[in-house]
């Protein structure tokens, strides 16, 4: 997740591409949480403990989503 060349090339990214990237990243985030909670339940690990282990990744995903949304807002607002 640390390699995000899309964020550095806003001139080449269309609003449609940004919308698609945001949707895919949101799906990934949801799948990551759901899969982790499912595995935690099978391993009999507390939900809070499982989510705490995910927190750094979720913060990075949320930060990337916010940056993409700001970039999308800039592109659509400038038109």
mmCIF file of N, CA, C and O in Angstrom:
data_model
loop_
_atom_site.group_PDB
_atom_site.id
_atom_site.type_symbol
_atom_site.label_atom_id
_atom_site.label_comp_id
_atom_site.label_asym_id
_atom_site.label_seq_id
_atom_site.Cartn_x
_atom_site.Cartn_y
_atom_site.Cartn_z
ATOM 1 N N UNK A 1 0.804 -1.197 0.000
ATOM 2 C CA UNK A 1 0.000 0.000 0.000
ATOM 3 C C UNK A 1 0.849 1.265 0.000
ATOM 4 O O UNK A 1 0.344 2.326 -0.247
ATOM 5 N N UNK A 2 2.106 1.152 0.295
ATOM 6 C CA UNK A 2 2.919 2.362 0.361
ATOM 7 C C UNK A 2 3.299 2.883 -1.021
ATOM 8 O O UNK A 2 3.696 4.019 -1.155
ATOM 9 N N UNK A 3 3.176 2.071 -2.045
ATOM 10 C CA UNK A 3 3.479 2.511 -3.405
ATOM 11 C C UNK A 3 2.203 3.020 -4.054
ATOM 12 O O UNK A 3 1.384 2.250 -4.523
ATOM 13 N N UNK A 4 2.041 4.340 -4.071
ATOM 14 C CA UNK A 4 0.842 4.930 -4.660
ATOM 15 C C UNK A 4 1.216 5.990 -5.674
ATOM 16 O O UNK A 4 1.062 7.176 -5.427
ATOM 17 N N UNK A 5 1.723 5.570 -6.842
ATOM 18 C CA UNK A 5 2.107 6.549 -7.854
ATOM 19 C C UNK A 5 0.910 7.326 -8.389
ATOM 20 O O UNK A 5 1.060 8.412 -8.898
ATOM 21 N N UNK A 6 -0.317 6.774 -8.233
ATOM 22 C CA UNK A 6 -1.496 7.458 -8.716
ATOM 23 C C UNK A 6 -1.680 8.808 -8.023
ATOM 24 O O UNK A 6 -2.188 9.747 -8.594
ATOM 25 N N UNK A 7 -1.271 8.887 -6.771
ATOM 26 C CA UNK A 7 -1.467 10.114 -6.015
ATOM 27 C C UNK A 7 -0.561 11.240 -6.489
ATOM 28 O O UNK A 7 -0.864 12.399 -6.296
ATOM 29 N N UNK A 8 0.542 10.908 -7.112
ATOM 30 C CA UNK A 8 1.494 11.933 -7.518
ATOM 31 C C UNK A 8 1.239 12.448 -8.927
ATOM 32 O O UNK A 8 1.821 13.439 -9.328
ATOM 33 N N UNK A 9 0.376 11.804 -9.680
ATOM 34 C CA UNK A 9 0.165 12.216 -11.061
ATOM 35 C C UNK A 9 -1.284 12.644 -11.277
ATOM 36 O O UNK A 9 -2.004 12.053 -12.053
ATOM 37 N N UNK A 10 -1.706 13.690 -10.578
ATOM 38 C CA UNK A 10 -3.093 14.124 -10.664
ATOM 39 C C UNK A 10 -3.454 14.664 -12.041
ATOM 40 O O UNK A 10 -4.604 14.621 -12.436
ATOM 41 N N UNK A 11 -2.458 15.162 -12.786
ATOM 42 C CA UNK A 11 -2.755 15.697 -14.113
ATOM 43 C C UNK A 11 -3.210 14.587 -15.056
ATOM 44 O O UNK A 11 -3.963 14.826 -15.980
ATOM 45 N N UNK A 12 -2.761 13.373 -14.814
ATOM 46 C CA UNK A 12 -3.066 12.262 -15.713
ATOM 47 C C UNK A 12 -4.261 11.442 -15.239
ATOM 48 O O UNK A 12 -4.704 10.556 -15.940
ATOM 49 N N UNK A 13 -4.784 11.717 -14.063
ATOM 50 C CA UNK A 13 -5.871 10.942 -13.492
ATOM 51 C C UNK A 13 -7.193 11.651 -13.731
ATOM 52 O O UNK A 13 -7.344 12.820 -13.401
ATOM 53 N N UNK A 14 -8.145 10.917 -14.281
ATOM 54 C CA UNK A 14 -9.468 11.487 -14.533
ATOM 55 C C UNK A 14 -10.356 11.285 -13.304
ATOM 56 O O UNK A 14 -10.088 10.407 -12.477
ATOM 57 N N UNK A 15 -11.407 12.080 -13.182
ATOM 58 C CA UNK A 15 -12.339 11.884 -12.062
ATOM 59 C C UNK A 15 -12.934 10.472 -12.034
ATOM 60 O O UNK A 15 -13.152 9.919 -10.959
ATOM 61 N N UNK A 16 -13.162 9.898 -13.203
ATOM 62 C CA UNK A 16 -13.711 8.543 -13.271
ATOM 63 C C UNK A 16 -12.719 7.525 -12.706
ATOM 64 O O UNK A 16 -13.102 6.598 -11.999
ATOM 65 N N UNK A 17 -11.438 7.707 -13.022
ATOM 66 C CA UNK A 17 -10.416 6.812 -12.496
ATOM 67 C C UNK A 17 -10.306 6.949 -10.977
ATOM 68 O O UNK A 17 -10.146 5.951 -10.266
ATOM 69 N N UNK A 18 -10.407 8.168 -10.492
ATOM 70 C CA UNK A 18 -10.364 8.387 -9.045
ATOM 71 C C UNK A 18 -11.552 7.721 -8.360
ATOM 72 O O UNK A 18 -11.402 7.093 -7.312
ATOM 73 N N UNK A 19 -12.719 7.840 -8.954
ATOM 74 C CA UNK A 19 -13.914 7.202 -8.396
ATOM 75 C C UNK A 19 -13.719 5.695 -8.323
ATOM 76 O O UNK A 19 -14.053 5.064 -7.316
ATOM 77 N N UNK A 20 -13.147 5.123 -9.365
ATOM 78 C CA UNK A 20 -12.898 3.686 -9.398
ATOM 79 C C UNK A 20 -11.860 3.284 -8.343
ATOM 80 O O UNK A 20 -12.034 2.294 -7.635
ATOM 81 N N UNK A 21 -10.795 4.067 -8.207
ATOM 82 C CA UNK A 21 -9.768 3.762 -7.203
ATOM 83 C C UNK A 21 -10.347 3.829 -5.795
ATOM 84 O O UNK A 21 -10.059 2.973 -4.953
ATOM 85 N N UNK A 22 -11.168 4.837 -5.538
ATOM 86 C CA UNK A 22 -11.785 4.990 -4.222
ATOM 87 C C UNK A 22 -12.686 3.790 -3.925
ATOM 88 O O UNK A 22 -12.630 3.208 -2.835
ATOM 89 N N UNK A 23 -13.502 3.399 -4.895
ATOM 90 C CA UNK A 23 -14.413 2.267 -4.700
ATOM 91 C C UNK A 23 -13.638 0.983 -4.430
ATOM 92 O O UNK A 23 -13.997 0.202 -3.535
ATOM 93 N N UNK A 24 -12.575 0.751 -5.189
ATOM 94 C CA UNK A 24 -11.764 -0.462 -4.992
ATOM 95 C C UNK A 24 -11.087 -0.461 -3.630
ATOM 96 O O UNK A 24 -11.029 -1.491 -2.954
ATOM 97 N N UNK A 25 -10.581 0.673 -3.210
ATOM 98 C CA UNK A 25 -9.908 0.760 -1.913
ATOM 99 C C UNK A 25 -10.910 0.579 -0.769
ATOM 100 O O UNK A 25 -10.604 -0.063 0.235
ATOM 101 N N UNK A 26 -12.111 1.113 -0.931
ATOM 102 C CA UNK A 26 -13.151 0.911 0.082
ATOM 103 C C UNK A 26 -13.530 -0.564 0.183
ATOM 104 O O UNK A 26 -13.719 -1.095 1.278
ATOM 105 N N UNK A 27 -13.649 -1.236 -0.967
ATOM 106 C CA UNK A 27 -13.945 -2.673 -0.968
ATOM 107 C C UNK A 27 -12.830 -3.458 -0.293
ATOM 108 O O UNK A 27 -13.092 -4.385 0.483
ATOM 109 N N UNK A 28 -11.586 -3.086 -0.588
ATOM 110 C CA UNK A 28 -10.442 -3.757 0.014
ATOM 111 C C UNK A 28 -10.470 -3.588 1.531
ATOM 112 O O UNK A 28 -10.267 -4.538 2.286
ATOM 113 N N UNK A 29 -10.735 -2.373 1.987
ATOM 114 C CA UNK A 29 -10.772 -2.100 3.426
ATOM 115 C C UNK A 29 -11.843 -2.940 4.101
ATOM 116 O O UNK A 29 -11.628 -3.558 5.137
ATOM 117 N N UNK A 30 -13.029 -2.982 3.510
ATOM 118 C CA UNK A 30 -14.136 -3.749 4.069
ATOM 119 C C UNK A 30 -13.804 -5.244 4.101
ATOM 120 O O UNK A 30 -14.052 -5.931 5.094
ATOM 121 N N UNK A 31 -13.228 -5.737 3.021
ATOM 122 C CA UNK A 31 -12.852 -7.150 2.954
ATOM 123 C C UNK A 31 -11.783 -7.486 3.995
ATOM 124 O O UNK A 31 -11.840 -8.520 4.653
ATOM 125 N N UNK A 32 -10.810 -6.593 4.170
ATOM 126 C CA UNK A 32 -9.751 -6.795 5.150
ATOM 127 C C UNK A 32 -10.331 -6.909 6.559
ATOM 128 O O UNK A 32 -9.992 -7.829 7.315
ATOM 129 N N UNK A 33 -11.234 -6.004 6.909
ATOM 130 C CA UNK A 33 -11.859 -6.039 8.233
ATOM 131 C C UNK A 33 -12.687 -7.312 8.393
ATOM 132 O O UNK A 33 -12.567 -8.027 9.399
ATOM 133 N N UNK A 34 -13.520 -7.616 7.410
ATOM 134 C CA UNK A 34 -14.384 -8.791 7.502
ATOM 135 C C UNK A 34 -13.582 -10.085 7.596
ATOM 136 O O UNK A 34 -13.899 -10.960 8.406
ATOM 137 N N UNK A 35 -12.561 -10.220 6.768
ATOM 138 C CA UNK A 35 -11.736 -11.427 6.800
ATOM 139 C C UNK A 35 -10.999 -11.563 8.128
ATOM 140 O O UNK A 35 -10.901 -12.655 8.678
ATOM 141 N N UNK A 36 -10.493 -10.453 8.639
ATOM 142 C CA UNK A 36 -9.775 -10.488 9.914
ATOM 143 C C UNK A 36 -10.705 -10.873 11.052
ATOM 144 O O UNK A 36 -10.358 -11.701 11.900
ATOM 145 N N UNK A 37 -11.891 -10.301 11.078
ATOM 146 C CA UNK A 37 -12.846 -10.633 12.128
ATOM 147 C C UNK A 37 -13.299 -12.086 12.022
ATOM 148 O O UNK A 37 -13.479 -12.761 13.039
ATOM 149 N N UNK A 38 -13.465 -12.564 10.821
ATOM 150 C CA UNK A 38 -13.847 -13.960 10.622
ATOM 151 C C UNK A 38 -12.760 -14.906 11.137
ATOM 152 O O UNK A 38 -13.045 -15.878 11.841
ATOM 153 N N UNK A 39 -11.505 -14.610 10.800
ATOM 154 C CA UNK A 39 -10.399 -15.439 11.284
ATOM 155 C C UNK A 39 -10.259 -15.332 12.800
ATOM 156 O O UNK A 39 -9.964 -16.332 13.472
ATOM 157 N N UNK A 40 -10.466 -14.155 13.339
ATOM 158 C CA UNK A 40 -10.371 -13.970 14.788
ATOM 159 C C UNK A 40 -11.433 -14.792 15.511
ATOM 160 O O UNK A 40 -11.163 -15.385 16.551
ATOM 161 N N UNK A 41 -12.613 -14.827 14.942
ATOM 162 C CA UNK A 41 -13.692 -15.599 15.552
ATOM 163 C C UNK A 41 -13.349 -17.088 15.555
ATOM 164 O O UNK A 41 -13.535 -17.767 16.561
ATOM 165 N N UNK A 42 -12.804 -17.567 14.436
ATOM 166 C CA UNK A 42 -12.430 -18.985 14.369
ATOM 167 C C UNK A 42 -11.283 -19.293 15.318
ATOM 168 O O UNK A 42 -11.200 -20.391 15.859
ATOM 169 N N UNK A 43 -10.388 -18.339 15.517
ATOM 170 C CA UNK A 43 -9.241 -18.544 16.403
ATOM 171 C C UNK A 43 -9.570 -18.171 17.847
ATOM 172 O O UNK A 43 -8.704 -18.251 18.716
ATOM 173 N N UNK A 44 -10.806 -17.770 18.060
ATOM 174 C CA UNK A 44 -11.274 -17.377 19.390
ATOM 175 C C UNK A 44 -10.464 -16.223 19.979
ATOM 176 O O UNK A 44 -10.066 -16.219 21.138
ATOM 177 N N UNK A 45 -10.213 -15.236 19.139
ATOM 178 C CA UNK A 45 -9.541 -14.004 19.545
ATOM 179 C C UNK A 45 -10.615 -12.926 19.674
ATOM 180 O O UNK A 45 -11.539 -12.856 18.862
ATOM 181 N N UNK A 46 -10.478 -12.097 20.683
ATOM 182 C CA UNK A 46 -11.471 -11.043 20.890
ATOM 183 C C UNK A 46 -11.493 -10.074 19.707
ATOM 184 O O UNK A 46 -10.452 -9.759 19.122
ATOM 185 N N UNK A 47 -12.690 -9.594 19.382
ATOM 186 C CA UNK A 47 -12.879 -8.664 18.269
ATOM 187 C C UNK A 47 -12.015 -7.417 18.438
ATOM 188 O O UNK A 47 -11.371 -6.963 17.492
ATOM 189 N N UNK A 48 -11.991 -6.858 19.631
ATOM 190 C CA UNK A 48 -11.212 -5.639 19.893
ATOM 191 C C UNK A 48 -9.726 -5.879 19.652
ATOM 192 O O UNK A 48 -9.030 -5.015 19.109
ATOM 193 N N UNK A 49 -9.239 -7.028 20.046
ATOM 194 C CA UNK A 49 -7.824 -7.355 19.851
ATOM 195 C C UNK A 49 -7.502 -7.488 18.360
ATOM 196 O O UNK A 49 -6.473 -6.996 17.886
ATOM 197 N N UNK A 50 -8.393 -8.126 17.606
ATOM 198 C CA UNK A 50 -8.187 -8.283 16.166
ATOM 199 C C UNK A 50 -8.193 -6.931 15.464
ATOM 200 O O UNK A 50 -7.354 -6.657 14.606
ATOM 201 N N UNK A 51 -9.135 -6.074 15.836
ATOM 202 C CA UNK A 51 -9.213 -4.744 15.213
ATOM 203 C C UNK A 51 -8.019 -3.879 15.592
ATOM 204 O O UNK A 51 -7.542 -3.091 14.778
ATOM 205 N N UNK A 52 -7.537 -4.034 16.810
ATOM 206 C CA UNK A 52 -6.367 -3.259 17.241
ATOM 207 C C UNK A 52 -5.144 -3.625 16.405
ATOM 208 O O UNK A 52 -4.330 -2.760 16.066
ATOM 209 N N UNK A 53 -5.034 -4.890 16.039
ATOM 210 C CA UNK A 53 -3.886 -5.302 15.224
ATOM 211 C C UNK A 53 -3.984 -4.754 13.803
ATOM 212 O O UNK A 53 -2.982 -4.597 13.117
ATOM 213 N N UNK A 54 -5.198 -4.445 13.373
ATOM 214 C CA UNK A 54 -5.419 -3.888 12.029
ATOM 215 C C UNK A 54 -5.277 -2.371 11.976
ATOM 216 O O UNK A 54 -5.181 -1.799 10.897
ATOM 217 N N UNK A 55 -5.301 -1.735 13.124
ATOM 218 C CA UNK A 55 -5.375 -0.269 13.177
ATOM 219 C C UNK A 55 -4.338 0.451 12.304
ATOM 220 O O UNK A 55 -4.715 1.369 11.568
ATOM 221 N N UNK A 56 -3.057 0.073 12.327
ATOM 222 C CA UNK A 56 -2.100 0.794 11.461
ATOM 223 C C UNK A 56 -2.450 0.696 9.972
ATOM 224 O O UNK A 56 -2.357 1.687 9.246
ATOM 225 N N UNK A 57 -2.872 -0.476 9.536
ATOM 226 C CA UNK A 57 -3.244 -0.645 8.130
ATOM 227 C C UNK A 57 -4.498 0.160 7.798
ATOM 228 O O UNK A 57 -4.581 0.776 6.740
ATOM 229 N N UNK A 58 -5.467 0.141 8.709
ATOM 230 C CA UNK A 58 -6.703 0.877 8.460
ATOM 231 C C UNK A 58 -6.447 2.379 8.413
ATOM 232 O O UNK A 58 -7.044 3.085 7.592
ATOM 233 N N UNK A 59 -5.550 2.855 9.258
ATOM 234 C CA UNK A 59 -5.209 4.280 9.237
ATOM 235 C C UNK A 59 -4.555 4.658 7.908
ATOM 236 O O UNK A 59 -4.839 5.715 7.348
ATOM 237 N N UNK A 60 -3.692 3.794 7.397
ATOM 238 C CA UNK A 60 -3.032 4.069 6.114
ATOM 239 C C UNK A 60 -4.052 4.068 4.982
ATOM 240 O O UNK A 60 -4.037 4.952 4.117
ATOM 241 N N UNK A 61 -4.953 3.096 4.991
ATOM 242 C CA UNK A 61 -5.996 3.032 3.962
ATOM 243 C C UNK A 61 -6.884 4.268 4.040
ATOM 244 O O UNK A 61 -7.204 4.890 3.018
ATOM 245 N N UNK A 62 -7.287 4.636 5.256
ATOM 246 C CA UNK A 62 -8.143 5.813 5.427
ATOM 247 C C UNK A 62 -7.443 7.089 4.964
ATOM 248 O O UNK A 62 -8.064 7.962 4.355
ATOM 249 N N UNK A 63 -6.152 7.187 5.230
ATOM 250 C CA UNK A 63 -5.388 8.347 4.768
ATOM 251 C C UNK A 63 -5.326 8.416 3.251
ATOM 252 O O UNK A 63 -5.467 9.490 2.655
ATOM 253 N N UNK A 64 -5.120 7.265 2.632
ATOM 254 C CA UNK A 64 -5.082 7.212 1.172
ATOM 255 C C UNK A 64 -6.448 7.562 0.588
ATOM 256 O O UNK A 64 -6.532 8.305 -0.391
ATOM 257 N N UNK A 65 -7.505 7.033 1.211
ATOM 258 C CA UNK A 65 -8.858 7.359 0.752
ATOM 259 C C UNK A 65 -9.126 8.858 0.850
ATOM 260 O O UNK A 65 -9.688 9.454 -0.072
ATOM 261 N N UNK A 66 -8.717 9.459 1.940
ATOM 262 C CA UNK A 66 -8.920 10.895 2.125
ATOM 263 C C UNK A 66 -8.166 11.695 1.054
ATOM 264 O O UNK A 66 -8.694 12.642 0.486
ATOM 265 N N UNK A 67 -6.934 11.283 0.779
ATOM 266 C CA UNK A 67 -6.141 11.974 -0.243
ATOM 267 C C UNK A 67 -6.797 11.834 -1.618
ATOM 268 O O UNK A 67 -6.856 12.802 -2.389
ATOM 269 N N UNK A 68 -7.297 10.645 -1.924
ATOM 270 C CA UNK A 68 -7.966 10.436 -3.210
ATOM 271 C C UNK A 68 -9.242 11.269 -3.303
ATOM 272 O O UNK A 68 -9.537 11.856 -4.351
ATOM 273 N N UNK A 69 -9.987 11.331 -2.211
ATOM 274 C CA UNK A 69 -11.225 12.129 -2.207
ATOM 275 C C UNK A 69 -10.931 13.616 -2.384
ATOM 276 O O UNK A 69 -11.655 14.327 -3.079
ATOM 277 N N UNK A 70 -9.859 14.090 -1.749
ATOM 278 C CA UNK A 70 -9.476 15.496 -1.919
ATOM 279 C C UNK A 70 -9.049 15.762 -3.354
ATOM 280 O O UNK A 70 -9.399 16.789 -3.938
ATOM 281 N N UNK A 71 -8.291 14.831 -3.915
ATOM 282 C CA UNK A 71 -7.852 14.975 -5.301
ATOM 283 C C UNK A 71 -9.063 14.971 -6.227
ATOM 284 O O UNK A 71 -9.149 15.777 -7.164
ATOM 285 N N UNK A 72 -10.023 14.087 -5.957
ATOM 286 C CA UNK A 72 -11.239 14.018 -6.763
ATOM 287 C C UNK A 72 -12.030 15.320 -6.641
ATOM 288 O O UNK A 72 -12.521 15.854 -7.637
ATOM 289 N N UNK A 73 -12.133 15.837 -5.441
ATOM 290 C CA UNK A 73 -12.841 17.086 -5.217
ATOM 291 C C UNK A 73 -12.184 18.240 -5.969
ATOM 292 O O UNK A 73 -12.864 19.085 -6.554
ATOM 293 N N UNK A 74 -10.861 18.270 -5.961
ATOM 294 C CA UNK A 74 -10.120 19.306 -6.679
ATOM 295 C C UNK A 74 -10.383 19.220 -8.184
ATOM 296 O O UNK A 74 -10.616 20.231 -8.839
ATOM 297 N N UNK A 75 -10.358 17.993 -8.703
ATOM 298 C CA UNK A 75 -10.577 17.814 -10.147
ATOM 299 C C UNK A 75 -12.007 18.164 -10.550
ATOM 300 O O UNK A 75 -12.212 18.831 -11.562
ATOM 301 N N UNK A 76 -12.967 17.729 -9.770
ATOM 302 C CA UNK A 76 -14.367 17.998 -10.148
ATOM 303 C C UNK A 76 -14.753 19.438 -9.848
ATOM 304 O O UNK A 76 -15.588 20.000 -10.527
ATOM 305 N N UNK A 77 -14.138 20.032 -8.834
ATOM 306 C CA UNK A 77 -14.418 21.427 -8.507
ATOM 307 C C UNK A 77 -13.820 22.389 -9.508
ATOM 308 O O UNK A 77 -14.318 23.486 -9.718
ATOM 309 N N UNK A 78 -12.745 21.979 -10.148
ATOM 310 C CA UNK A 78 -12.065 22.842 -11.115
ATOM 311 C C UNK A 78 -12.709 22.851 -12.482
ATOM 312 O O UNK A 78 -12.405 23.668 -13.329
ATOM 313 N N UNK A 79 -13.655 21.949 -12.711
ATOM 314 C CA UNK A 79 -14.296 21.862 -14.028
ATOM 315 C C UNK A 79 -15.448 22.791 -14.155
ATOM 316 O O UNK A 79 -16.172 23.164 -13.411
#
